[in-house]
Coordinates of C-alpha atoms and ligand atoms in Angstrom, one line a residue:
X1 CA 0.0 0.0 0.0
X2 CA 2.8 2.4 0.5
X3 CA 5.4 1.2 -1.7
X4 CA 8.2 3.5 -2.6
X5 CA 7.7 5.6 0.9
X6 CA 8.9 5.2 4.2
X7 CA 6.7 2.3 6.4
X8 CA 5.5 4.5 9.4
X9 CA 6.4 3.0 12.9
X10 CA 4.4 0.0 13.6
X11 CA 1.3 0.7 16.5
X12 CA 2.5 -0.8 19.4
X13 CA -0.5 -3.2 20.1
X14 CA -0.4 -4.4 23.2
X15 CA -0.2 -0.8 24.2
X16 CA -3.0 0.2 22.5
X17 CA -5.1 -2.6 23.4
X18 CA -4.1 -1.9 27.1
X19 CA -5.3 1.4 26.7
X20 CA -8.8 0.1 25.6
X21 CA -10.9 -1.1 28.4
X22 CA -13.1 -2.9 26.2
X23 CA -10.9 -5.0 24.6
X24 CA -10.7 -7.2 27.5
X25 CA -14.2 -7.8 27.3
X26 CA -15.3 -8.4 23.9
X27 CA -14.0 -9.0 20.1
X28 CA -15.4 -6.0 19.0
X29 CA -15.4 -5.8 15.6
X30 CA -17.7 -2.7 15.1
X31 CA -15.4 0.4 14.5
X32 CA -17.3 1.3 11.6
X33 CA -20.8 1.4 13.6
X34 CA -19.3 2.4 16.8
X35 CA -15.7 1.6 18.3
X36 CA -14.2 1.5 21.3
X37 CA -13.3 4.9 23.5
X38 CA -9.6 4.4 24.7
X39 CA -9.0 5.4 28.4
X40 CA -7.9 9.3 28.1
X41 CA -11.1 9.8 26.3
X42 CA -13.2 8.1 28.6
X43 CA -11.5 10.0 31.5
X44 CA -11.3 13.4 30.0
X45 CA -15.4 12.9 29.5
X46 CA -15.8 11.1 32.9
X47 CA -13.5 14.1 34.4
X48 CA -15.5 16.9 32.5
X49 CA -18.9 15.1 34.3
X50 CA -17.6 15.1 37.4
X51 CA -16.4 18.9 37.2
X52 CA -20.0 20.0 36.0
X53 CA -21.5 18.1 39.2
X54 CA -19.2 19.7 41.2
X55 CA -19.1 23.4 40.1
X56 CA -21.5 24.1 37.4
X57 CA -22.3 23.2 33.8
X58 CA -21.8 27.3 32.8
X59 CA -18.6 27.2 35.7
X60 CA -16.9 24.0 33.9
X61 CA -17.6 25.1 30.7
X62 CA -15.4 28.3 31.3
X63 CA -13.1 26.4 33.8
X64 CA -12.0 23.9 31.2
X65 CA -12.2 25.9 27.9
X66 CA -8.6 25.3 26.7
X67 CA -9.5 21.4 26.9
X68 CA -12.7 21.5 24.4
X69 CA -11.2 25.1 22.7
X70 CA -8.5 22.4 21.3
X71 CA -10.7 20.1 19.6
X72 CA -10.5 23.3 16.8
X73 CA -6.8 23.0 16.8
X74 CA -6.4 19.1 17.0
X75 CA -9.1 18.5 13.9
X76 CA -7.2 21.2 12.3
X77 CA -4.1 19.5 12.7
X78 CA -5.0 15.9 11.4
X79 CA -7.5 17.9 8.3
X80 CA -4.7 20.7 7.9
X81 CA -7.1 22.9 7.6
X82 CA -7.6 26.6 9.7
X83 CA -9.6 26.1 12.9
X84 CA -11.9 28.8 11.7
X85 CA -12.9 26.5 9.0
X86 CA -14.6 23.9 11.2
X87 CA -17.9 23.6 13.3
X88 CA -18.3 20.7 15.8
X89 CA -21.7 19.3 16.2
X90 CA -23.4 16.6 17.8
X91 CA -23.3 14.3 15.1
X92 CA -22.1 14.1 11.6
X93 CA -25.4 13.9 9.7
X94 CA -26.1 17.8 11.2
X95 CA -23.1 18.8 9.9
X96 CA -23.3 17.3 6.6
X97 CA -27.0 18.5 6.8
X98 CA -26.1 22.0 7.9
X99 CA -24.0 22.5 4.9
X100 CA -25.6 20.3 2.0
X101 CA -28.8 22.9 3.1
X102 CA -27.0 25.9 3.1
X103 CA -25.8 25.3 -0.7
X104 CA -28.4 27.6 -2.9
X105 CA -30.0 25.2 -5.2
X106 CA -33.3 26.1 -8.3
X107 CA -35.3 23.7 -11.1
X108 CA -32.7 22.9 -13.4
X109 CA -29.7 22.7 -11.4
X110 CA -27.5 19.6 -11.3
X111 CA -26.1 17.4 -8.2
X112 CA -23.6 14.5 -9.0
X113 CA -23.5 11.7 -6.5
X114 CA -22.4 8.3 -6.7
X115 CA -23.7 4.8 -5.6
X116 CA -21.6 4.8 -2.7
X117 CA -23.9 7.4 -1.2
X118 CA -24.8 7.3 2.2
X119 CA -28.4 6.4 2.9
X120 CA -29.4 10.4 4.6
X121 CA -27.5 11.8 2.4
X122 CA -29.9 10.4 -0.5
X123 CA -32.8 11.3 1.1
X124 CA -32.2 15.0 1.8
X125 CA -30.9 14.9 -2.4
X126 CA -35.1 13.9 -2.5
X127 CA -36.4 16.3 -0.3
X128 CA -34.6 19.4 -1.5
X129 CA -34.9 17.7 -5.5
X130 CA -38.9 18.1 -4.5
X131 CA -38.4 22.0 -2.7
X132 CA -36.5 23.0 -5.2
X133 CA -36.7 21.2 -9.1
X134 CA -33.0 20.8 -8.5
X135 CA -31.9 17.3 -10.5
X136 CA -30.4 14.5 -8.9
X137 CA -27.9 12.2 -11.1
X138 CA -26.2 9.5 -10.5
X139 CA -22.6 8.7 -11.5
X140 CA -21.9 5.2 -12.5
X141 CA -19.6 2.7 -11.0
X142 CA -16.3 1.8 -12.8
X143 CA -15.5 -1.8 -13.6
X144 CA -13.9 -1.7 -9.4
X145 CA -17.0 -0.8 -8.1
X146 CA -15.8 2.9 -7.3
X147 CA -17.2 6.3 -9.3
X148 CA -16.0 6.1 -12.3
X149 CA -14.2 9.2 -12.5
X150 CA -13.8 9.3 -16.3
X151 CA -18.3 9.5 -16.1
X152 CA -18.1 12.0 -14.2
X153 CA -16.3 14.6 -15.8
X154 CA -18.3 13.8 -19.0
X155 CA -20.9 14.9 -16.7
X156 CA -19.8 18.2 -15.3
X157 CA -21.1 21.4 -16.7
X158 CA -22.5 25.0 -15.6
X159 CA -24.9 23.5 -14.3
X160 CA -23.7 21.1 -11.7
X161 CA -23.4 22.9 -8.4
X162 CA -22.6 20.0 -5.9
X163 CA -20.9 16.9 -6.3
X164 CA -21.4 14.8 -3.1
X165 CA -19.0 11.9 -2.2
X166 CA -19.1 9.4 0.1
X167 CA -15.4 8.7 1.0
X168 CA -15.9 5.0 2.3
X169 CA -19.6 3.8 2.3
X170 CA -21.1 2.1 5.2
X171 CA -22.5 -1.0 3.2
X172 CA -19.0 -2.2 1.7
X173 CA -15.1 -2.1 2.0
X174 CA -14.5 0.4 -0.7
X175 CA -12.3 3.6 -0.5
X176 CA -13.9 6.0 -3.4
X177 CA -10.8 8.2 -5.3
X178 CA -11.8 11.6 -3.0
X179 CA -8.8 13.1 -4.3
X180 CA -9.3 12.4 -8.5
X181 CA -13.0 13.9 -7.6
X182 CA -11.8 16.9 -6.6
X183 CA -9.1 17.0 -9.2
X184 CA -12.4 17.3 -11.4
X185 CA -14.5 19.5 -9.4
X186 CA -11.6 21.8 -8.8
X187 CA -12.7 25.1 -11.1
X188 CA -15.8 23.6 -12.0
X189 CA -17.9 26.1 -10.2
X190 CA -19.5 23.4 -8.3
X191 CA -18.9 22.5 -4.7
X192 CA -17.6 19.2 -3.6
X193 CA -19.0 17.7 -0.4
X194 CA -17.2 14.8 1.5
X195 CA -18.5 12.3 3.3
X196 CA -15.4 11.1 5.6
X197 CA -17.8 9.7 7.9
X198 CA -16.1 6.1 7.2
X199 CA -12.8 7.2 6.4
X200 CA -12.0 10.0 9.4
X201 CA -9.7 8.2 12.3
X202 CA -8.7 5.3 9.5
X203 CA -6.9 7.0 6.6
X204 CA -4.8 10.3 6.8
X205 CA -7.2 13.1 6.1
X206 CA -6.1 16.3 4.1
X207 CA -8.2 18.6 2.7
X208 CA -6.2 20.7 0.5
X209 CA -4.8 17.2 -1.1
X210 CA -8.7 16.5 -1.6
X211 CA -9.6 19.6 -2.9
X212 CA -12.8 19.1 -1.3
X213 CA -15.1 22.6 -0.2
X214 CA -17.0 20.8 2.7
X215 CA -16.0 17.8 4.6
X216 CA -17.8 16.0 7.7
X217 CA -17.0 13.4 10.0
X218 CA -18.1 11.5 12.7
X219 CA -16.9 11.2 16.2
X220 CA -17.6 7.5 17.1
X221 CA -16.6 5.7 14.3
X222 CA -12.9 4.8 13.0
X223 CA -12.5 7.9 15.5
X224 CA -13.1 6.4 18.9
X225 CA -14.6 9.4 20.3
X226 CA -17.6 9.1 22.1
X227 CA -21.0 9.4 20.9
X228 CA -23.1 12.4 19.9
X229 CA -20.2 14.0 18.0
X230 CA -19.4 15.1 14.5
X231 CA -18.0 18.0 13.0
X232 CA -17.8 19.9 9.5
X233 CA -15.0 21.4 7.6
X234 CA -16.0 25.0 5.8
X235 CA -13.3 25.6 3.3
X236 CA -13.0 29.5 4.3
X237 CA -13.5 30.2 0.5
X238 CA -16.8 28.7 0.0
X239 CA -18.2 30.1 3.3
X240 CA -19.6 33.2 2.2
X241 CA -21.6 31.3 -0.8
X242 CA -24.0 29.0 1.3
X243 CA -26.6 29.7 3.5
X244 CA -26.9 28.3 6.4
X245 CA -30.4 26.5 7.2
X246 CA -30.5 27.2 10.7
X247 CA -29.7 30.6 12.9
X248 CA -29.0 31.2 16.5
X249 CA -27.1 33.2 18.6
X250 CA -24.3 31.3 18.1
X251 CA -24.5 31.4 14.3
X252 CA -24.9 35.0 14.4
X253 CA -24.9 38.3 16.2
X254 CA -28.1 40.1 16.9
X255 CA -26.7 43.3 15.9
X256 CA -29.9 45.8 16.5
X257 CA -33.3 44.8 16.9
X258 CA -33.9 44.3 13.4
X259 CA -30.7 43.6 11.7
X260 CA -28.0 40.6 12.5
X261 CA -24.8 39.7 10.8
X262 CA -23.3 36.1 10.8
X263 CA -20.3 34.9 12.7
X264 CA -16.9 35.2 10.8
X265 CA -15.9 31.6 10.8
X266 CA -17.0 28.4 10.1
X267 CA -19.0 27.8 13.9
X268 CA -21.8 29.9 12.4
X269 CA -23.1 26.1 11.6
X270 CA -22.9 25.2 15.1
X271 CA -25.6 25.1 17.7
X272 CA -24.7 27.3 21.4
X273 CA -26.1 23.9 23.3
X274 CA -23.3 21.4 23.0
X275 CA -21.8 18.4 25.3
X276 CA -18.8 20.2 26.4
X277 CA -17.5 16.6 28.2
X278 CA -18.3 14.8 24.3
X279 CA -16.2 17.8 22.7
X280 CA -13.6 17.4 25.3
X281 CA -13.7 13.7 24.5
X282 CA -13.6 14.3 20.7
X283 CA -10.0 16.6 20.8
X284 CA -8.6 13.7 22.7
X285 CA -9.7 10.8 20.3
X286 CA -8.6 13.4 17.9
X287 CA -4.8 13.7 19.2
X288 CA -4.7 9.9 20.1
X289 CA -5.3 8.6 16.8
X290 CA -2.5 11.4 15.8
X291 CA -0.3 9.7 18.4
X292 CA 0.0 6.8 16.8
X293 CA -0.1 8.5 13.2
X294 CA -2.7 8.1 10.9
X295 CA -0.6 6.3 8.2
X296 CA 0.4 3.7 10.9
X297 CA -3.3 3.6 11.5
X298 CA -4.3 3.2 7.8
X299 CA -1.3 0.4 7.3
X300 CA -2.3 -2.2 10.4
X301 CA -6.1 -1.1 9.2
X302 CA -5.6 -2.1 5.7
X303 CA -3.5 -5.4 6.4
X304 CA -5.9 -6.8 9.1
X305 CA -8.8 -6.1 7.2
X306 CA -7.0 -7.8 3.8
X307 CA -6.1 -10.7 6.4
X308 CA -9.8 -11.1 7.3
X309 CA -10.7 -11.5 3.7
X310 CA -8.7 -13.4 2.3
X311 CA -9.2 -16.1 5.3
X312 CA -12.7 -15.6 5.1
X313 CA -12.7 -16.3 1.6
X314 CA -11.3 -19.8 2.4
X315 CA -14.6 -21.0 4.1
X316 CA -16.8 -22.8 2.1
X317 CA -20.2 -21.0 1.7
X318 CA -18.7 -17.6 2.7
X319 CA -18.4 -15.0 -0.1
X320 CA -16.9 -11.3 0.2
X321 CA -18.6 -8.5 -1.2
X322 CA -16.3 -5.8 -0.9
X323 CA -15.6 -3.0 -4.1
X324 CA -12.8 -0.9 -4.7
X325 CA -9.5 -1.1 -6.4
X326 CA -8.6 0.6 -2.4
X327 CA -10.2 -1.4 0.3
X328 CA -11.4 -0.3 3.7
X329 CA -11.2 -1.3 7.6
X330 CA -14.9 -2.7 6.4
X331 CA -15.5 -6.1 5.6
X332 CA -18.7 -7.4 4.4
X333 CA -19.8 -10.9 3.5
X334 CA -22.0 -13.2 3.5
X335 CA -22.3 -17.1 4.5
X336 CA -24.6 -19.7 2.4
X337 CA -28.0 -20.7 4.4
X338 CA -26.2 -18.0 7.4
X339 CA -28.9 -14.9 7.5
X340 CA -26.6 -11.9 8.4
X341 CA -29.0 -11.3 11.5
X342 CA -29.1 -14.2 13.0
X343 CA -25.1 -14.3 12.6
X344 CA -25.0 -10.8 14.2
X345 CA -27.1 -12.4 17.4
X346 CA -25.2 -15.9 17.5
X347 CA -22.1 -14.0 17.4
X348 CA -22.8 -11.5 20.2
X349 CA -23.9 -14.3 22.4
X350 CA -20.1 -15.2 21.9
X351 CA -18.9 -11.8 22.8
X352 CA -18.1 -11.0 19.1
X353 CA -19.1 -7.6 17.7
X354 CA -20.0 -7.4 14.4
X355 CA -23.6 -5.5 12.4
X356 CA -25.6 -6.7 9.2
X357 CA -25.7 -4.0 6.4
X358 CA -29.7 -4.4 5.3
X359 CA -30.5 -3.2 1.6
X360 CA -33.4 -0.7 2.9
X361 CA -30.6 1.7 4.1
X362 CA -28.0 0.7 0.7
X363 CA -30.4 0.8 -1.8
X364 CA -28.0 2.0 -4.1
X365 CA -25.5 -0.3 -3.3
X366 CA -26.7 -3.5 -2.0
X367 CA -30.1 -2.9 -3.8
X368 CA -28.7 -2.6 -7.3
X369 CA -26.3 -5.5 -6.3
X370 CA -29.2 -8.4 -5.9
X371 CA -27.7 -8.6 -2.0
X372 CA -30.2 -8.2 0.8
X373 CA -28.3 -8.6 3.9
X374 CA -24.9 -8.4 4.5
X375 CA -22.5 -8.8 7.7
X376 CA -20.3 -6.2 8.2
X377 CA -17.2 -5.8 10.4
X378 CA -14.9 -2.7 11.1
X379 CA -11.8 -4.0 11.9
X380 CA -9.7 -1.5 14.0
X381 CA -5.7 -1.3 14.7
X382 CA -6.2 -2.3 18.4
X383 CA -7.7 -5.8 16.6
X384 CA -5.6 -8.5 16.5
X385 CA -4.9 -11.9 14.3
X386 CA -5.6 -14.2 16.8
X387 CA -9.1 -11.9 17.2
X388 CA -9.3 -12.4 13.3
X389 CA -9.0 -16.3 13.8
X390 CA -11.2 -16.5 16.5
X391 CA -14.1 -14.9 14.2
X392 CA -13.3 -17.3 11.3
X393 CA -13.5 -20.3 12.9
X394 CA -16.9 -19.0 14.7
X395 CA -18.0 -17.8 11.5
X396 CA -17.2 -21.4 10.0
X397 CA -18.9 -23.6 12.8
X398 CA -22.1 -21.6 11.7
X399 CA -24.7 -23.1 10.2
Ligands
PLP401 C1 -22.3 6.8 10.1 C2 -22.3 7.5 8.8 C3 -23.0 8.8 8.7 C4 -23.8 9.4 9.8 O1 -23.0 9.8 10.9 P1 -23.7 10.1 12.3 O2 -22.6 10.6 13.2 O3 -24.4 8.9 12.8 O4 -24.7 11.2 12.0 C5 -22.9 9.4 7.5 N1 -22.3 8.9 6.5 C6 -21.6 7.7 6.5 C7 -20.9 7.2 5.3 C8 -21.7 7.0 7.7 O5 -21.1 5.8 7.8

């Protein structure tokens, strides 16, 4: 995967799996619905708790503002982006919602998407495609099962104004080609929106390399942050041309009775309310996955996930049916006469993590794919090959 560059220092696993309280309980195999917090983010949310019981929610909130005032700086740092470019939210479907609504959209106008589109995402390109007569097309796979990016630029004209991309989507092990997309987009007029919801906390994110205008992510995923957190990148360019849905008095300033102006930077698409402990918690997932360095991450990710397939491609009945020329922490497969959820249940009996992708939320993947149900797995770097084994041979005594 990284040929011709320097391998990045290998993660010390028994480290990080010592810092995981949950690995001594389970084999959880469920980063990519919901991972497992490692012990300074649990105890900088726990502590954050504590100090609001003690003092005050307003008291900690000001008390501890360098703590969750560096969640700018640390998802600035691993984006390399400006803090002023990013809003935090309480998940990323608001923030990918705050700024797919904020793009001004009439009848006639264009928005590219592919099948790897995640299932909200689709639905909101519905709703506004009824507010607004705006059309919504669909950019065919390429013989990998990833946008074909050679369709897509056929497609572009002055009429597109949003191509949406979803990096990795939650129904297979595919990686999408973010950074050819916005090679295409870039000058276009039109604004590219990332879904990294999937790919944040497993691959090294940068947005300039992207070229992407708007990015969100999600706290709990590949992250390990804890839940009810998200977060959207603004590219400070593109801020001035949206709209944002929503308005408050953190969004703006109510500047005389009748009159307001927005914020200056990108938190204008964030709400005042907020889980200060969760945002506390998200700056330290943030700088732990940088500890260990995202390309370490994305190396152990990549070969325990290509270990898992090809292993589970050895037992008879199973089948893989992951896309992409680049493959994902997520695994999906399925096992003849084995219906994904009943394996789900049987497995978790076992202490094994693991969720079933169902068609009704992959319609454009699964659906169009003849595959109903799915297992899924998100394999993380504090997983191990002996955990990969284990699974197998549980996965093989199934029946
Ligand atoms: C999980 C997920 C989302 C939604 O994230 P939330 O934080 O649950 O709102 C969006 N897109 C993709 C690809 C996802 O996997």
């Amino acid at each position: 995967m990284m040929q011709g560059y320097l391998r990045p220092m290998p993660i010390d696993v028994q480290l990080a799996r010592s810092l995981t309280p949950g690995c001594s309980h389970v084999l959880h195999f469920n980063s990519c619905g919901s991972s497992l917090m490692p012990t300074p983010v649990l105890d900088a949310v726990k502590a954050h708790l504590d100090l609001e019981a003690r003092i005050g929610g307003y008291e900690a909130a000001a008390q501890a503002m360098p703590h969750w005032e560096r969640a700018y700086d640390s998802l600035a740092g691993m984006l390399n982006c400006d803090r002023n470019e990013l809003a935090i939210t309480e998940n990323a479907s608001r923030a990918w919602e705050m700024a797919f609504h904020a793009i001004p959209l009439g009848p006639g106008d264009r928005i590219l998407t592919g099948h790897a589109e995640y299932v909200s995402n689709w639905l909101a390109f519905l709703l506004v495609r009824q507010r607004t007569g705006c059309r919504v097309e669909l950019v065919p796979n390429d013989e990998h099962g990833q946008i074909d990016t050679h369709a897509l630029s056929s497609m572009m004209d002055q009429r597109v104004k949003l191509v949406a991309l979803t990096h990795m989507p939650s129904s297979n092990g595919l990686i999408n080609p973010a950074e050819e997309v916005g090679r295409l987009v870039k000058g276009s007029g039109a604004l590219y929106l990332l879904d990294a919801c999937q790919s944040v906390g497993q691959l090294p994110l940068d947005v300039k390399a992207i070229g992407c205008d708007l990015l969100s992510g999600t706290g709990r995923k590949f992250l390990r942050g804890p839940r009810g957190t998200g977060f959207l990148f603004v590219r400070k360019e593109v801020l001035e041309r949206l709209s944002p849905p929503f308005i408050e008095h953190q969004s703006a300033n109510w500047d005389e009775l009748e009159r307001f102006s927005w914020r200056m930077d990108a938190r204008r698409f964030e709400t005042w309310e907020k889980s200060y402990a969760n945002v506390i918690g998200l700056a330290q997932a943030v700088d732990h996955a940088m500890s260990w360095g995202l390309d370490a991450i994305a190396e152990r990710v990549g070969d325990l996930a290509n270990e898992l397939r090809n292993t589970l491609a050895t037992v008879p009945g199973v089948r893989v049916h992951d896309l992409g020329l680049r493959k994902s922490g997520i695994v999906t497969f399925t096992k003849n006469g084995v219906d994904p959820m009943r394996m789900m249940q049987e497995l978790g009996a076992q202490g094994i993590n693991i969720t079933a992708a169902r068609k009704e939320i992959a319609r454009l993947d699964l659906e169009e794919r003849g595959l109903d149900r799915v297992a899924r797995v998100g394999i993380h770097y504090f997983n191990t090959s002996e955990e990969v084994e284990r699974f197998v041979a549980a996965v093989s005594d199934m029946s």
